[in-house]
């Protein structure tokens, strides 16, 4: 750090999350001294815009790390890349804020949502994990409720946008939708050779599978929500999830049923949410107002609505939680972690 400014690298700069990281550094006015952009050899030489300047993308390699020095790396180049390169950066005492799942459950690695556990950051912890996009928005919205009445159990069903699976997935939904809309609507099933990112057709469909299936018949994405919520909020919370990919470009939605320890009122829940930073409460069914992905896309907040007592069980409440998976679910949370980090380094 020089005069309060940082040299920053974005690794995976050409991807869905990487591009938003560049935007968020600018939108949040993060004190950048110099910005370096890294990707694979496929994109080296490409130019990307940051504020008024154009920056040439460089190839991330062990040689690059040997030759160069930055203060913080925002990494969104996938788990395999992170497992290989994050240790090389951290050996040089360079902080890596990583978006993949590679380090999240490592007990030595802080898993941080800045509104909840910024105190988990430490000067000597060079690898920091950004939680999964579906976890971030859920714990962000539920943390204020957990503060007024301990959460005992969470049951969540997600409706996740295709951009959560990267740029190729966005293109897949776009091209499948065009193909079907231009053709015969009675023939909605696309031939298998038109499907590549998702295991089935995503246009005009819902796929109850995100990531691979595990031995317990849950998917990896579902178990990430279980384990990460415990690590961030409390190990005592029981969590069960079903994660569904839906044909939405941007913005994850979640139906969340929460069992609390105490009898509290809707007013108390509202009050706790209204006080919370970056939470936007949209809950007026008389005017048909509730959060939706199309409204959350491109916005920084986590949106909460449809709050209602679950009449089938005491102390249980339903919430509808929506946020932009590329912003609070990824790039924005990473930049907010960097903002907390520079307060202590
Ligand atoms: N999308 C989301 O909502 C979201 C949310 C939370 C976390 N994440 C995580 O963030 C990471 C990136 O996701 P994404 O959606 O941005 O994917 P993406 O659109 O596919 O972008 C991947 C990026 O990684 C780069 N890359 C790939 N292989 C590389 C290598 N060997 N060396 C250097 N760079 C390499 C790519 O560069 P090239 O252009 O050179 O190929 C590209 O910039 C993943 O771990 C993902 O799980 C995503």
XYZ file of C-alpha atoms and ligand atoms in Angstrom:
393
model
C 0.000 0.000 0.000
C 1.282 3.443 -0.924
C -0.345 6.590 0.511
C -3.527 4.623 1.240
C -3.756 3.305 -2.320
C -3.444 -0.289 -3.473
C -2.042 -2.098 -6.454
C -4.788 -4.517 -7.413
C -4.964 -7.417 -9.871
C -8.192 -8.978 -11.120
C -7.518 -12.602 -12.130
C -10.256 -13.933 -14.412
C -10.832 -10.364 -15.586
C -12.543 -11.357 -18.844
C -15.210 -13.516 -17.144
C -18.737 -12.731 -15.942
C -17.551 -11.998 -12.383
C -14.178 -10.484 -13.345
C -15.781 -7.801 -15.508
C -18.092 -6.856 -12.646
C -15.105 -6.725 -10.274
C -13.565 -4.067 -12.514
C -16.888 -2.167 -12.516
C -17.252 -2.462 -8.726
C -13.708 -1.181 -8.051
C -14.715 1.872 -10.028
C -18.308 2.221 -8.705
C -17.161 1.917 -5.067
C -14.238 4.267 -5.685
C -11.838 1.694 -4.250
C -8.433 3.359 -3.763
C -6.614 1.753 -6.692
C -3.082 2.879 -7.463
C -2.515 0.514 -10.400
C -4.905 -2.126 -11.781
C -3.569 -5.226 -13.542
C -5.889 -7.557 -15.443
C -5.117 -11.273 -15.739
C -6.720 -14.186 -17.599
C -5.583 -17.251 -19.521
C -3.439 -17.122 -22.675
C -6.738 -17.202 -24.649
C -7.538 -13.610 -23.669
C -4.060 -12.143 -23.155
C -3.699 -8.962 -25.241
C -7.418 -8.069 -25.062
C -8.137 -4.588 -23.739
C -10.710 -3.845 -21.012
C -11.888 -0.476 -19.742
C -11.312 0.727 -16.176
C -12.558 4.269 -15.485
C -11.079 6.383 -18.287
C -8.265 4.012 -19.243
C -7.916 0.830 -21.275
C -5.874 -1.940 -19.692
C -4.272 -4.820 -21.570
C -5.087 -8.276 -20.212
C -1.973 -10.266 -19.252
C -1.555 -14.017 -18.912
C -1.654 -15.319 -15.346
C 1.358 -17.594 -14.867
C 3.935 -18.491 -12.196
C 6.384 -16.194 -14.056
C 3.960 -13.273 -13.833
C 3.706 -13.789 -10.078
C 7.503 -14.020 -9.753
C 8.090 -10.803 -11.717
C 5.262 -8.626 -10.429
C 3.957 -7.314 -7.144
C 0.461 -6.144 -6.215
C -1.199 -5.720 -2.813
C -4.492 -7.525 -3.439
C -5.692 -10.025 -6.044
C -9.405 -10.393 -6.714
C -9.573 -13.885 -8.168
C -12.448 -15.300 -10.227
C -10.794 -17.792 -12.544
C -12.270 -21.013 -11.097
C -11.223 -23.452 -8.391
C -8.415 -25.256 -10.225
C -6.688 -21.965 -11.091
C -7.119 -20.745 -7.545
C -5.677 -23.931 -6.009
C -2.603 -23.519 -8.214
C -2.036 -19.761 -7.958
C -3.419 -18.496 -4.634
C -0.580 -20.187 -2.644
C 2.015 -18.584 -4.954
C 0.545 -15.133 -4.281
C 0.258 -15.743 -0.560
C 3.930 -16.880 -0.371
C 4.729 -13.342 -1.545
C 2.401 -11.948 1.169
C -0.087 -10.818 -1.441
C -3.728 -11.051 -0.343
C -6.053 -13.127 -2.537
C -9.822 -12.724 -2.285
C -11.036 -15.830 -4.084
C -14.483 -16.436 -5.604
C -14.263 -20.164 -6.147
C -15.175 -22.872 -3.661
C -11.556 -24.081 -3.451
C -10.728 -22.527 -0.058
C -14.100 -21.785 1.532
C -14.245 -24.704 3.955
C -10.549 -24.591 4.873
C -10.612 -23.783 8.621
C -7.601 -21.463 8.237
C -9.341 -19.382 5.554
C -11.833 -16.654 6.513
C -15.163 -16.892 4.668
C -16.486 -13.367 4.775
C -19.647 -11.364 4.214
C -18.519 -7.894 5.334
C -21.870 -6.974 6.945
C -21.605 -10.084 9.148
C -18.068 -11.202 9.961
C -15.410 -8.675 8.867
C -13.612 -9.492 12.150
C -12.615 -12.885 10.656
C -10.091 -11.058 8.435
C -6.549 -10.954 9.815
C -3.235 -9.438 8.723
C -1.592 -12.858 8.452
C -4.414 -14.577 6.526
C -3.482 -14.054 2.910
C -6.190 -16.208 1.316
C -9.748 -15.033 1.917
C -12.787 -16.809 0.496
C -15.837 -15.124 -0.972
C -18.873 -17.318 -0.215
C -21.134 -18.898 -2.827
C -23.567 -16.443 -4.446
C -26.694 -18.154 -3.067
C -25.194 -18.279 0.417
C -24.164 -14.613 0.461
C -27.638 -13.182 -0.203
C -29.318 -15.618 2.199
C -27.012 -15.012 5.164
C -26.905 -11.271 4.446
C -30.719 -11.089 4.757
C -30.997 -13.496 7.687
C -28.129 -12.184 9.856
C -30.200 -9.288 11.291
C -32.998 -11.732 12.164
C -30.482 -14.133 13.747
C -29.253 -11.246 15.922
C -32.712 -10.700 17.462
C -33.691 -14.382 17.699
C -31.275 -17.255 17.103
C -32.075 -19.209 13.944
C -32.516 -22.930 14.598
C -33.248 -24.241 11.105
C -33.360 -22.994 7.502
C -35.073 -24.689 4.562
C -34.295 -22.974 1.282
C -35.250 -23.450 -2.359
C -33.269 -21.358 -4.839
C -34.142 -20.106 -8.330
C -30.721 -19.340 -9.772
C -29.871 -17.286 -12.845
C -27.729 -18.682 -15.649
C -25.019 -16.012 -15.237
C -24.084 -17.892 -12.044
C -22.503 -20.435 -14.382
C -20.422 -17.880 -16.337
C -20.517 -16.200 -19.734
C -20.953 -19.370 -21.784
C -24.126 -20.143 -19.831
C -25.557 -16.686 -20.589
C -24.908 -17.297 -24.298
C -26.535 -20.737 -24.053
C -29.815 -19.355 -22.665
C -29.760 -16.558 -25.232
C -29.240 -18.829 -28.233
C -31.689 -21.533 -27.073
C -34.389 -18.928 -26.369
C -33.946 -17.332 -29.799
C -34.024 -20.695 -31.507
C -37.236 -21.761 -29.789
C -38.938 -18.368 -30.136
C -38.127 -18.274 -33.857
C -39.403 -21.794 -34.386
C -42.361 -23.946 -33.557
C -43.517 -23.455 -29.957
C -44.938 -26.966 -29.892
C -41.374 -28.313 -30.274
C -39.827 -27.033 -27.090
C -37.310 -29.802 -26.572
C -34.050 -28.864 -28.251
C -31.830 -31.562 -29.725
C -29.078 -32.699 -27.340
C -26.328 -31.308 -29.592
C -27.623 -27.766 -28.896
C -26.925 -28.181 -25.165
C -23.440 -27.698 -23.715
C -23.132 -25.839 -20.394
C -26.194 -27.240 -18.598
C -27.107 -30.931 -18.449
C -30.516 -30.202 -20.075
C -32.226 -27.485 -22.075
C -32.379 -24.340 -19.908
C -34.610 -22.132 -22.095
C -38.284 -22.368 -20.963
C -37.274 -24.941 -18.358
C -36.179 -25.362 -14.706
C -33.315 -27.731 -13.898
C -33.217 -29.097 -10.325
C -29.465 -29.596 -10.482
C -26.646 -27.100 -9.922
C -23.169 -28.628 -9.917
C -22.652 -32.361 -9.424
C -24.577 -34.859 -7.295
C -22.935 -36.147 -4.111
C -23.315 -39.473 -2.294
C -26.188 -38.125 -0.153
C -28.174 -37.248 -3.357
C -27.838 -33.519 -2.674
C -25.850 -31.444 -5.168
C -22.546 -29.779 -4.376
C -24.263 -26.362 -4.639
C -26.853 -27.436 -2.037
C -24.190 -28.671 0.362
C -22.212 -25.433 -0.134
C -25.242 -23.540 1.174
C -25.411 -25.848 4.214
C -21.727 -25.740 5.126
C -21.045 -22.095 4.313
C -24.081 -20.852 6.269
C -22.838 -22.760 9.321
C -19.320 -21.307 8.941
C -20.572 -17.716 8.561
C -23.621 -17.502 10.850
C -23.430 -20.358 13.367
C -22.466 -24.022 13.339
C -25.645 -24.772 15.313
C -28.022 -23.804 12.496
C -29.513 -26.758 10.609
C -29.800 -26.054 6.868
C -31.394 -27.971 4.022
C -31.427 -26.746 0.408
C -32.773 -27.498 -3.062
C -31.029 -25.478 -5.766
C -32.732 -24.959 -9.115
C -31.383 -23.338 -12.280
C -34.028 -21.174 -13.966
C -34.049 -19.340 -17.310
C -33.261 -15.928 -15.805
C -30.167 -14.056 -16.986
C -29.249 -12.254 -13.814
C -30.404 -12.346 -10.171
C -30.915 -15.316 -7.860
C -34.241 -15.666 -5.983
C -34.737 -17.778 -2.874
C -37.787 -19.011 -0.940
C -36.520 -19.401 2.616
C -38.320 -20.930 5.598
C -36.683 -20.081 8.909
C -37.341 -21.512 12.365
C -36.439 -19.075 15.145
C -35.860 -19.633 18.880
C -38.374 -17.039 20.065
C -41.858 -15.786 19.403
C -41.154 -12.492 17.656
C -43.400 -10.258 15.581
C -43.270 -9.204 11.935
C -42.660 -5.639 13.121
C -39.552 -6.765 14.985
C -38.280 -8.583 11.886
C -38.977 -5.529 9.717
C -37.222 -3.240 12.200
C -34.115 -5.467 12.234
C -34.007 -5.585 8.418
C -34.576 -1.850 7.971
C -31.534 -1.130 10.159
C -29.242 -3.436 8.169
C -26.705 -2.037 5.685
C -27.378 -2.818 1.981
C -30.676 -4.596 2.694
C -33.702 -3.319 0.814
C -37.099 -4.325 2.211
C -39.815 -4.498 -0.474
C -42.839 -5.991 1.228
C -46.209 -4.492 0.349
C -48.462 -7.126 -1.149
C -51.412 -4.702 -1.213
C -49.532 -2.919 -4.025
C -48.106 -6.189 -5.456
C -44.646 -5.107 -4.316
C -42.043 -7.782 -3.636
C -38.467 -8.325 -4.864
C -37.921 -9.754 -8.342
C -34.807 -10.722 -10.269
C -35.518 -8.238 -13.076
C -35.482 -5.377 -10.538
C -32.453 -6.636 -8.596
C -30.259 -7.072 -11.699
C -27.493 -4.481 -11.722
C -28.217 -3.337 -8.133
C -25.975 -3.707 -5.092
C -28.521 -4.511 -2.390
C -29.968 -7.745 -1.130
C -33.749 -7.465 -1.466
C -36.189 -9.072 0.988
C -39.982 -9.406 0.885
C -43.015 -11.713 1.239
C -42.248 -11.970 4.958
C -44.991 -13.970 6.603
C -45.526 -16.229 9.557
C -45.622 -19.911 8.575
C -49.013 -20.920 9.977
C -48.115 -24.620 9.903
C -45.493 -24.251 12.651
C -44.766 -21.888 15.572
C -41.738 -19.534 15.376
C -41.343 -20.231 11.626
C -41.252 -17.527 8.958
C -41.114 -17.366 5.171
C -38.824 -14.921 3.376
C -38.286 -14.217 -0.327
C -34.705 -13.064 -0.914
C -33.349 -11.742 -4.229
C -29.988 -10.318 -5.241
C -27.747 -9.880 -8.265
C -25.538 -12.980 -8.222
C -22.737 -11.189 -10.068
C -22.715 -8.199 -7.659
C -23.511 -8.903 -3.976
C -23.242 -12.606 -4.853
C -19.697 -12.221 -6.177
C -17.903 -9.056 -7.374
C -19.349 -6.520 -4.941
C -18.872 -8.750 -1.901
C -15.232 -9.298 -2.964
C -14.616 -5.537 -3.282
C -16.321 -4.952 0.085
C -13.965 -7.544 1.618
C -11.037 -5.629 0.087
C -12.418 -2.420 1.654
C -12.438 -4.098 5.088
C -8.994 -5.589 4.490
C -7.279 -2.284 3.745
C -8.492 -0.980 7.124
C -6.238 -3.536 8.858
C -3.190 -3.988 6.583
N -21.035 -16.148 -11.954
C -21.380 -16.047 -10.690
O -22.497 -15.592 -10.334
C -20.429 -16.464 -9.619
C -20.775 -16.167 -8.309
C -19.900 -16.534 -7.291
C -18.739 -17.171 -7.615
N -18.415 -17.463 -8.910
C -17.138 -18.125 -9.166
O -16.247 -17.214 -9.821
C -15.390 -17.929 -10.705
C -15.507 -17.343 -12.107
O -16.851 -17.431 -12.545
P -17.396 -16.697 -13.847
O -18.856 -16.880 -13.780
O -16.833 -15.317 -13.943
O -16.771 -17.622 -15.029
P -16.452 -17.237 -16.546
O -17.368 -16.211 -17.072
O -16.368 -18.548 -17.245
O -14.958 -16.603 -16.466
C -13.811 -17.355 -16.139
C -12.585 -16.452 -16.106
O -11.466 -17.226 -15.659
C -10.422 -17.085 -16.622
N -9.602 -18.312 -16.662
C -10.001 -19.548 -16.989
N -8.951 -20.403 -16.967
C -7.870 -19.670 -16.614
C -6.496 -19.965 -16.437
N -6.009 -21.194 -16.590
N -5.663 -18.959 -16.074
C -6.126 -17.704 -15.916
N -7.421 -17.353 -16.081
C -8.290 -18.335 -16.418
C -11.109 -16.843 -17.938
O -10.206 -16.246 -18.837
P -10.226 -16.501 -20.428
O -11.056 -15.365 -21.004
O -8.801 -16.367 -20.802
O -10.807 -17.837 -20.691
C -12.217 -15.874 -17.479
O -11.684 -14.586 -17.295
C -15.807 -19.391 -10.597
O -14.980 -20.014 -9.632
C -17.229 -19.313 -10.110
O -17.622 -20.478 -9.419
C -19.242 -17.122 -9.919
